mmCIF file of C-alpha atoms in Angstrom:
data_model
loop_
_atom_site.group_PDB
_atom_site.id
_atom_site.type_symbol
_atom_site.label_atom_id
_atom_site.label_comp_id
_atom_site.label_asym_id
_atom_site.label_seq_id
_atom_site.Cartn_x
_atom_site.Cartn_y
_atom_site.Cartn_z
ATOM 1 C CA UNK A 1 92.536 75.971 98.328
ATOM 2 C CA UNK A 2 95.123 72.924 98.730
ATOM 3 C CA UNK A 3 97.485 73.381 101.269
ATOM 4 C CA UNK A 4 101.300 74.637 99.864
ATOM 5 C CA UNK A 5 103.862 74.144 102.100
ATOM 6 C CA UNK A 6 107.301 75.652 101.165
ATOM 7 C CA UNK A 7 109.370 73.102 99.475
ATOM 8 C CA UNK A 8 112.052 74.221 101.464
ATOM 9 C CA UNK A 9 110.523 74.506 105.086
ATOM 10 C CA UNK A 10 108.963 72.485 107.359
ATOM 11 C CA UNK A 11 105.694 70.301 106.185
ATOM 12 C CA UNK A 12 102.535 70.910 107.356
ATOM 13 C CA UNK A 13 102.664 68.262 109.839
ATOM 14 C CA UNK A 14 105.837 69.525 111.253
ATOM 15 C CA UNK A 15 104.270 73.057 111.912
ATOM 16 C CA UNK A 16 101.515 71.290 114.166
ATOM 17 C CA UNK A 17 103.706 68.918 115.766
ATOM 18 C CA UNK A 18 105.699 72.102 116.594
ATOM 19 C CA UNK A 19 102.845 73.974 117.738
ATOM 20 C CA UNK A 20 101.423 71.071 119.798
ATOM 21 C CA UNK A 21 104.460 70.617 121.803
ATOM 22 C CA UNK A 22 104.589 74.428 122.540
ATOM 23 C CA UNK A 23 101.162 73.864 123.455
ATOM 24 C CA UNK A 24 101.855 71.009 125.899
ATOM 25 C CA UNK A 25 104.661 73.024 127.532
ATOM 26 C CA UNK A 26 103.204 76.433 127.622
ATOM 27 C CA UNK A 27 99.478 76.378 126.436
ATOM 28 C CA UNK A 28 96.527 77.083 128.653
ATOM 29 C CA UNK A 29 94.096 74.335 128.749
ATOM 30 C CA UNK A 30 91.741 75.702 126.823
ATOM 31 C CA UNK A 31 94.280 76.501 123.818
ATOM 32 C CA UNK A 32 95.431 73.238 124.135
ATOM 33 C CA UNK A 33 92.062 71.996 123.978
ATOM 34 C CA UNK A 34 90.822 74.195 121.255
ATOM 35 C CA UNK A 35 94.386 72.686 119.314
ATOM 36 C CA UNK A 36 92.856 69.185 119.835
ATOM 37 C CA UNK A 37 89.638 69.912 118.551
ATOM 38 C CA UNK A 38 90.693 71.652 115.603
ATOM 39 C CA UNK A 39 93.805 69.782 114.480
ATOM 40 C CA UNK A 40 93.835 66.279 115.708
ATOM 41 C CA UNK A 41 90.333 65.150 116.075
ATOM 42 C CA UNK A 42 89.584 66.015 119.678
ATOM 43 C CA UNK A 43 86.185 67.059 121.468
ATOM 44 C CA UNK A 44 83.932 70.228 120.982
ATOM 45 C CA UNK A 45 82.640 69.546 123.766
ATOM 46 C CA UNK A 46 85.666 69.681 126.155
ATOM 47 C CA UNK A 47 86.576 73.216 124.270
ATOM 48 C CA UNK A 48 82.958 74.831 125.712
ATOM 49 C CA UNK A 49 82.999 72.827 128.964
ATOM 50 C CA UNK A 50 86.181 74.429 129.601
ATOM 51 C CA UNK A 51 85.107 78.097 127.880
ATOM 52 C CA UNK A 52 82.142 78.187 130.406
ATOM 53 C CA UNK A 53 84.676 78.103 133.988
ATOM 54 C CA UNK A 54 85.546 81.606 132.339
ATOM 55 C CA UNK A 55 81.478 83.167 132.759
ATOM 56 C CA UNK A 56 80.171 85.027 135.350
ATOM 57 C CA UNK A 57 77.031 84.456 136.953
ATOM 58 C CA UNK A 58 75.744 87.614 135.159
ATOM 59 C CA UNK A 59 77.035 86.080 131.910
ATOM 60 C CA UNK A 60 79.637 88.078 131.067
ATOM 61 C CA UNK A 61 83.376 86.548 131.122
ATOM 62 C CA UNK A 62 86.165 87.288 133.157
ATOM 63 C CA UNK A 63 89.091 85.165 135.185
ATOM 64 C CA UNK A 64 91.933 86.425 132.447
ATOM 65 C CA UNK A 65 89.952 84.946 129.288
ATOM 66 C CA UNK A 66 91.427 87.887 127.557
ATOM 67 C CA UNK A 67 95.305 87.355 129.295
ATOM 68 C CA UNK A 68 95.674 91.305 129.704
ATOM 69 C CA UNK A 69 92.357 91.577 132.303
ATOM 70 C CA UNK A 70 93.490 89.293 135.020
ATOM 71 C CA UNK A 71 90.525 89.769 137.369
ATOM 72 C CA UNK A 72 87.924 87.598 137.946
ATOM 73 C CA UNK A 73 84.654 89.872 137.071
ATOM 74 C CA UNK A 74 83.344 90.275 134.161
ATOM 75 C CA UNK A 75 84.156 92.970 131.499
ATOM 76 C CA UNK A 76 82.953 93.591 127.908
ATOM 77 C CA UNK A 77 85.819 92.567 125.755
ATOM 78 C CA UNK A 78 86.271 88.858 127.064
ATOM 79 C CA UNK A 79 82.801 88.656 126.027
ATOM 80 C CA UNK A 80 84.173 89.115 122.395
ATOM 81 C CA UNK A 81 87.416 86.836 123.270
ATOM 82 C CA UNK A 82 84.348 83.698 123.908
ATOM 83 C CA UNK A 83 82.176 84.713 120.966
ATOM 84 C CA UNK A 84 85.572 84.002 118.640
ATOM 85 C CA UNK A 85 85.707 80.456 120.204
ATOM 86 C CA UNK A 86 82.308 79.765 119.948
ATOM 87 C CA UNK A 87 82.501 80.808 116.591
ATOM 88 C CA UNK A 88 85.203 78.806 115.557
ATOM 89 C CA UNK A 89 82.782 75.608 116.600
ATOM 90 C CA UNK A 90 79.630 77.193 115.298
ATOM 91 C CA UNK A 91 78.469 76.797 118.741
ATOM 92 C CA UNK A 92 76.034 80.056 119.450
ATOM 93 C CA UNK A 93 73.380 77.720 120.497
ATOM 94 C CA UNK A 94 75.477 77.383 123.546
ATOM 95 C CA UNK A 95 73.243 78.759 126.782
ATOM 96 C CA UNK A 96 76.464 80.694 127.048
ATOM 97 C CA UNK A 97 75.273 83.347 123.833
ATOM 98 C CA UNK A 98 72.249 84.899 125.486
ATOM 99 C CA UNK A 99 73.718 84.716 129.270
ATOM 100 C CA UNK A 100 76.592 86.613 127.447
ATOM 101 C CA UNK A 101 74.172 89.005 125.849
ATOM 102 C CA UNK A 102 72.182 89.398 129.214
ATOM 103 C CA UNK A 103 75.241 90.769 130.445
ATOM 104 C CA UNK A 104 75.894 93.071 127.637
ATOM 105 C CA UNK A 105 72.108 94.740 127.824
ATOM 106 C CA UNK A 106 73.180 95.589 131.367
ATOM 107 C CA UNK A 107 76.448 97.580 130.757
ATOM 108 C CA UNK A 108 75.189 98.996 127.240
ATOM 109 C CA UNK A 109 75.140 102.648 127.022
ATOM 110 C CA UNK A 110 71.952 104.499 126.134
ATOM 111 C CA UNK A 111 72.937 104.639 122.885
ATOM 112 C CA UNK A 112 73.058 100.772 122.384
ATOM 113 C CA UNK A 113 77.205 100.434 122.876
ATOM 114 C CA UNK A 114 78.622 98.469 125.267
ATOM 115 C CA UNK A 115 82.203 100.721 126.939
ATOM 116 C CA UNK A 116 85.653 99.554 126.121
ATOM 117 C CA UNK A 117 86.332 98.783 129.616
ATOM 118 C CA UNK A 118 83.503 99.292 132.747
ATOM 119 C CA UNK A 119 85.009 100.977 135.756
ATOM 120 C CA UNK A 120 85.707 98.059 137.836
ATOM 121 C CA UNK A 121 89.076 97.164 136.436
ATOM 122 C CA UNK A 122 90.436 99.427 138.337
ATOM 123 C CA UNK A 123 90.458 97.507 141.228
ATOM 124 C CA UNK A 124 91.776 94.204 139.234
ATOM 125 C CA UNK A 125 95.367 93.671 138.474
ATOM 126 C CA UNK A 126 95.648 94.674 134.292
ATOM 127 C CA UNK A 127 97.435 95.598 131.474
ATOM 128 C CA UNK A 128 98.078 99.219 131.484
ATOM 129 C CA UNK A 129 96.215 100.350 128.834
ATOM 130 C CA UNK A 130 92.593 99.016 130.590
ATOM 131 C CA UNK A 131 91.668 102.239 132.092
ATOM 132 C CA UNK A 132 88.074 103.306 132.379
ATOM 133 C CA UNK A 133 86.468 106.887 133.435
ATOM 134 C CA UNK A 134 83.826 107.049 135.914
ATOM 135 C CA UNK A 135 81.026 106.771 132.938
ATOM 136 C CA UNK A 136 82.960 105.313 130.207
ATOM 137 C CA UNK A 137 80.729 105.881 126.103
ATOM 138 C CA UNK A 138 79.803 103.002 124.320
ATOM 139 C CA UNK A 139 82.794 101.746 121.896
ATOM 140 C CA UNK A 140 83.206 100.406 118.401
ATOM 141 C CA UNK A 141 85.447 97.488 120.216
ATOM 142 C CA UNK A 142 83.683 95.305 121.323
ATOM 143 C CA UNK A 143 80.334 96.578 120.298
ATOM 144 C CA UNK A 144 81.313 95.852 116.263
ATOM 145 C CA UNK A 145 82.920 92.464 116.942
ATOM 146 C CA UNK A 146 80.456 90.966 118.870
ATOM 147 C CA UNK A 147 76.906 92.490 116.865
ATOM 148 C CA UNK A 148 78.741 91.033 113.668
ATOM 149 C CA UNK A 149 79.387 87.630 115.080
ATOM 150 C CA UNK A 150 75.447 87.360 116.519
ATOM 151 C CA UNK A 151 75.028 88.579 113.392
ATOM 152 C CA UNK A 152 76.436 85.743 111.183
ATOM 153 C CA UNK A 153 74.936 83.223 113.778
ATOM 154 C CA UNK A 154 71.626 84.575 113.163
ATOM 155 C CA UNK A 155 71.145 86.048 116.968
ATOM 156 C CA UNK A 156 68.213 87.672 117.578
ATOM 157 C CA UNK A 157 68.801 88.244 120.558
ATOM 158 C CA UNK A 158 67.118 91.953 121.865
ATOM 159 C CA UNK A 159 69.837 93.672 122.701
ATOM 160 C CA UNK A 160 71.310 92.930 119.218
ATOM 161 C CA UNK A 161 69.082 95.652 117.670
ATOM 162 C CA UNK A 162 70.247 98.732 119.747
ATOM 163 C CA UNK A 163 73.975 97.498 119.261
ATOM 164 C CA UNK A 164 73.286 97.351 115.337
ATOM 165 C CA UNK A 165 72.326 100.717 115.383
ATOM 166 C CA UNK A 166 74.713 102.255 117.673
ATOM 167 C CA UNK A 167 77.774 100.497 114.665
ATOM 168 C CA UNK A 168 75.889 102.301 112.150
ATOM 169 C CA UNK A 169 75.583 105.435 113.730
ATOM 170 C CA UNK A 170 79.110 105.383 114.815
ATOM 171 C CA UNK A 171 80.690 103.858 111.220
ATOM 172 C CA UNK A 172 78.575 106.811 109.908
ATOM 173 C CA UNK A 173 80.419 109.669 111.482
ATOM 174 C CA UNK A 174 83.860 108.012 110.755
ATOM 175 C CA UNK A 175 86.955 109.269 108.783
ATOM 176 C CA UNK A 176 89.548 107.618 110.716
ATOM 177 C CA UNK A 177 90.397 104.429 112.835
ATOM 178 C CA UNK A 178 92.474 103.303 115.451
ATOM 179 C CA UNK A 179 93.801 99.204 114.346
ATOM 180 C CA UNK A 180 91.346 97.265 116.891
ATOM 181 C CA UNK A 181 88.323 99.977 115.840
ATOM 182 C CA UNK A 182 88.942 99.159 112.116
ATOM 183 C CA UNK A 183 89.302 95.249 112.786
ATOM 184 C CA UNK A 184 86.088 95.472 114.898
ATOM 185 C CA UNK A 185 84.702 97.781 111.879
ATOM 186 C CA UNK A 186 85.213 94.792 109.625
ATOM 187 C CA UNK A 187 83.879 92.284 111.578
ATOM 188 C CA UNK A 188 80.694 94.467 111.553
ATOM 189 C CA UNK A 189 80.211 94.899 107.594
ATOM 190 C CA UNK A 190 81.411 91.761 106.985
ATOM 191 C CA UNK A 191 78.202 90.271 108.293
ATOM 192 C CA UNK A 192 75.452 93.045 109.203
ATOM 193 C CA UNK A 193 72.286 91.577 107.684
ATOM 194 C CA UNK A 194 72.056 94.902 105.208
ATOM 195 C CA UNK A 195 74.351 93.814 102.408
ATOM 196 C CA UNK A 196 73.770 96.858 100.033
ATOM 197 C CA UNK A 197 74.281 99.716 103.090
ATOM 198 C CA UNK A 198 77.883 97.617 104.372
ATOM 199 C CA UNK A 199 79.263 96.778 101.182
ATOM 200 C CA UNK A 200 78.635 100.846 100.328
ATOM 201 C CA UNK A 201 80.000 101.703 104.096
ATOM 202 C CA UNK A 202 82.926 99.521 103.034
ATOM 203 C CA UNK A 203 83.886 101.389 99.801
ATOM 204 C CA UNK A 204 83.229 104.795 101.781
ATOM 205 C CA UNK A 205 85.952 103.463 104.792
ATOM 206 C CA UNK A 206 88.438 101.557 102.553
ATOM 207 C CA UNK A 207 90.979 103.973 102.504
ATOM 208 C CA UNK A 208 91.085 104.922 106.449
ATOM 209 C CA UNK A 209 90.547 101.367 107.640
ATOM 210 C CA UNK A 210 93.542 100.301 104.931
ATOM 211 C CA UNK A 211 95.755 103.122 106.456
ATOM 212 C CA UNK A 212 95.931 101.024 110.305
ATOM 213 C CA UNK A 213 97.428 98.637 107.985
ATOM 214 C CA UNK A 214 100.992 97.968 108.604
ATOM 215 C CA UNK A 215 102.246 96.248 105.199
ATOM 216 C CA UNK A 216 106.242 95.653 105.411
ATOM 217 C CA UNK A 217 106.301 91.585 106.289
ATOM 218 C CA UNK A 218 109.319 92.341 108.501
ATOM 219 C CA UNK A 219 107.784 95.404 110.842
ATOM 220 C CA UNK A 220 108.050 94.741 114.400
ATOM 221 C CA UNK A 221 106.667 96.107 117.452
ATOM 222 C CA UNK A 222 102.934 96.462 117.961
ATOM 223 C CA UNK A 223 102.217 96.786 114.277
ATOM 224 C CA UNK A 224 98.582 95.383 112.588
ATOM 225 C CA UNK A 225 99.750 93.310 109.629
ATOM 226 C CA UNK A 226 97.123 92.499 106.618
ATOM 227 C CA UNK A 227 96.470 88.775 107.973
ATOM 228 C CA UNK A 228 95.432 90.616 111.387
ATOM 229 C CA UNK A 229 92.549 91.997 109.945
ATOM 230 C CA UNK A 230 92.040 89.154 107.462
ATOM 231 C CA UNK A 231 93.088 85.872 109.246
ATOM 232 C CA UNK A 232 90.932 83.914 107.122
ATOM 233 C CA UNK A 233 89.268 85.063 103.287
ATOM 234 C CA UNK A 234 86.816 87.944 103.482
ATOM 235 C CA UNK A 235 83.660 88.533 102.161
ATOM 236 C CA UNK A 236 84.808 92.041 101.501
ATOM 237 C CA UNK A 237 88.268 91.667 100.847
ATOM 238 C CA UNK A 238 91.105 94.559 101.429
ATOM 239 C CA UNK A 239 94.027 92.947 100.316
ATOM 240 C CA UNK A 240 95.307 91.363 96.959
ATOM 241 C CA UNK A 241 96.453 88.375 96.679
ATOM 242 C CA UNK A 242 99.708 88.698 96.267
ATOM 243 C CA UNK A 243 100.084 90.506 99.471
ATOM 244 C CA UNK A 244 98.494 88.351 101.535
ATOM 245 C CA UNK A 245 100.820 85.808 100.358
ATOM 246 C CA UNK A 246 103.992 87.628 101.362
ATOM 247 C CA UNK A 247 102.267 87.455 104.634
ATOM 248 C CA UNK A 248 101.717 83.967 104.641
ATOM 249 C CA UNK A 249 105.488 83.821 103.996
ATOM 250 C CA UNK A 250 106.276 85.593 106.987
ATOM 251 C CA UNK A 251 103.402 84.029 109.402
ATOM 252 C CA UNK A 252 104.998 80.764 108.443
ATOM 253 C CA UNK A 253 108.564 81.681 109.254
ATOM 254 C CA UNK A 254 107.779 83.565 112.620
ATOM 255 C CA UNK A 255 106.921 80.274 113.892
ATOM 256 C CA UNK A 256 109.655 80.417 116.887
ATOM 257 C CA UNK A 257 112.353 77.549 117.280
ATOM 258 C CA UNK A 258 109.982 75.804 120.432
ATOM 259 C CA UNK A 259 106.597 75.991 118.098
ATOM 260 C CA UNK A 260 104.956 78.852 119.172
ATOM 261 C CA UNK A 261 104.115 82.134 118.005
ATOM 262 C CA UNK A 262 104.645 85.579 120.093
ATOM 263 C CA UNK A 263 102.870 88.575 120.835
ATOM 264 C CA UNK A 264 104.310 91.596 119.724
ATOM 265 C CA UNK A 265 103.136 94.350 122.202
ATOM 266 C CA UNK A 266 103.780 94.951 125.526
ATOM 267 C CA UNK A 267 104.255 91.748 127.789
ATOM 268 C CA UNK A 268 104.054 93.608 131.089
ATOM 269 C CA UNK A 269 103.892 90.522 133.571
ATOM 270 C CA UNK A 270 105.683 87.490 133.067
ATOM 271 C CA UNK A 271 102.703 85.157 133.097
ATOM 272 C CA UNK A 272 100.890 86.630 130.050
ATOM 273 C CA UNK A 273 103.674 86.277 127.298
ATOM 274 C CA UNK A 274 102.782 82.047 127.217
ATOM 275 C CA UNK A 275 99.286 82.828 127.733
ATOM 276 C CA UNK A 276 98.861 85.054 125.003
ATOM 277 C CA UNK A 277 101.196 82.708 122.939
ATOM 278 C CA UNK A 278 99.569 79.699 123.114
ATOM 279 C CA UNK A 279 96.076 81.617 122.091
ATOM 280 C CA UNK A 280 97.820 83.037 119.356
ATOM 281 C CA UNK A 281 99.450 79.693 118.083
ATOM 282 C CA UNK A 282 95.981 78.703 117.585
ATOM 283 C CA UNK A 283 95.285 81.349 115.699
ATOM 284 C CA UNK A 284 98.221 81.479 113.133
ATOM 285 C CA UNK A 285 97.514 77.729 112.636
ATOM 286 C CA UNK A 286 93.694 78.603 111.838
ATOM 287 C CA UNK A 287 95.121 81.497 109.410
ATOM 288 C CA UNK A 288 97.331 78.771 108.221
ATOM 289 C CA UNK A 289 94.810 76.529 107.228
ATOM 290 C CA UNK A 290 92.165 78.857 105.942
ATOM 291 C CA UNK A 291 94.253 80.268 103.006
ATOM 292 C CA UNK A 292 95.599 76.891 102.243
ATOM 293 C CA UNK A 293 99.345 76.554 103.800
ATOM 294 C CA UNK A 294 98.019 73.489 106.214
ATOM 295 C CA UNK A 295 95.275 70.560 105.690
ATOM 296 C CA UNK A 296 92.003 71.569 106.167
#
């Protein structure tokens, strides 16, 4: 797709310039980095150099890669937050993939899931909402997210095989989502190596992973809008066009006065609302120029 800017906003240069001097001001280096790499020419390399300060000696990530975990050791979900970077650079022959993966064989469940959150957050300064139990199950996020991204890669990787198996066996007994389960859920069919058996999982889960789906443009508060769970084309699609583009509309005109785009859940510490916006100012620009509305 060519890139359609409104003929009565700002051009597609002046959303980056925007974005790369909230970015300058607010951005953590490795937004600002991943900005430069994607947008004006700058190095790969510098993007993973920077991505591998955030992993563990076990190989799992921590040290507030994912904003909302501020401790230093490692927990499942950042794992997920560095397999979207790497992925974004087609980079999962990085030394950083099966470190990573290391680390998720040795916090998997028994049935092949890797927990939500492990029980050491407690004693890390969080987000509210990272609670763990003393034996916390396997879960659909990150497990989903980060099988289907080894997936498209081509991973094969050992502990990918239990994982695959635990998303089937869990997409299997579902009827209902929660909005990250069905993003993760997507993430999963979208590239599980068995075509026929996701594409007819997809058709069976259409309806309860469409009804997570918050559709009025305008919603606010901690809402899941279509281009969350499709920020760039899908190979198994749940919206039509015509919505998507009403969402383009809006994802264009949240861009804030100073550049940036905001979170919209719960900032509950000062620090995170700039961290979180500079990651997601990358993103919107990435939705941006995937469906057409900036340069490719």
């Amino acid at each position: 797709m060519t890139a359609r800017p409104s003929p009565e906003g700002p051009t597609a240069m002046d959303v980056l310039d925007r974005a790369e001097h909230y970015l300058h001001h607010h951005g953590r280096l490795i937004d600002r980095l991943r900005f430069e790499a994607l947008f004006r020419d700058g190095s790969r390399s510098r993007v993973l150099n920077a991505l591998r300060c955030y992993q563990n000696a076990d190989g799992g990530f921590g040290h507030a890669l994912e904003p909302d975990l501020r401790g230093s050791g490692s927990q499942p979900e950042p794992v997920e937050a560095a397999f979207w970077i790497l992925d974004e650079f087609d980079a999962f022959d990085s030394p950083m993939v099966p470190a990573a993966c290391a680390f998720l064989s040795s916090v998997s469940t028994a049935d092949g899931g890797v927990p939500f959150v492990l029980p050491t957050v407690r004693d890390t300064p969080r987000a509210p909402w990272w609670e763990s139990g003393d034996d916390p199950p396997g879960h659909l996020v990150p497990t989903a997210s980060v099988a289907g991204l080894l997936h498209k890669h081509g991973s094969a990787h050992p502990w990918l095989a239990a994982a695959t198996d635990f998303c089937w066996s869990r997409l299997g007994a579902r009827t209902e989502f929660e909005p990250y389960e069905a993003r993760a859920a997507l993430t999963f069919l979208g590239w599980a190596p068995d075509r026929e058996r996701a594409e007819a999982e997809f058709a069976r889960l259409r309806d309860a992973l469409l009804a997570t789906v918050t559709f009025d443009p305008d919603a606010t508060g901690p809402v899941h809008l279509p281009l969350d769970f499709a920020p760039e084309p899908s190979r198994l699609p749940l919206f039509t066009q015509d919505v998507l583009d009403a969402h383009l509309d809006a994802l264009e005109a949240a861009q804030s006065p100073d550049g940036g785009w905001r979170a919209n859940w719960l900032i509950w510490t000062p620090l995170v609302e700039h961290e979180w916006g500079g990651h997601l100012t990358v993103e919107r620009l990435k939705t941006l120029r995937a469906y057409g509305r900036l340069p490719g």
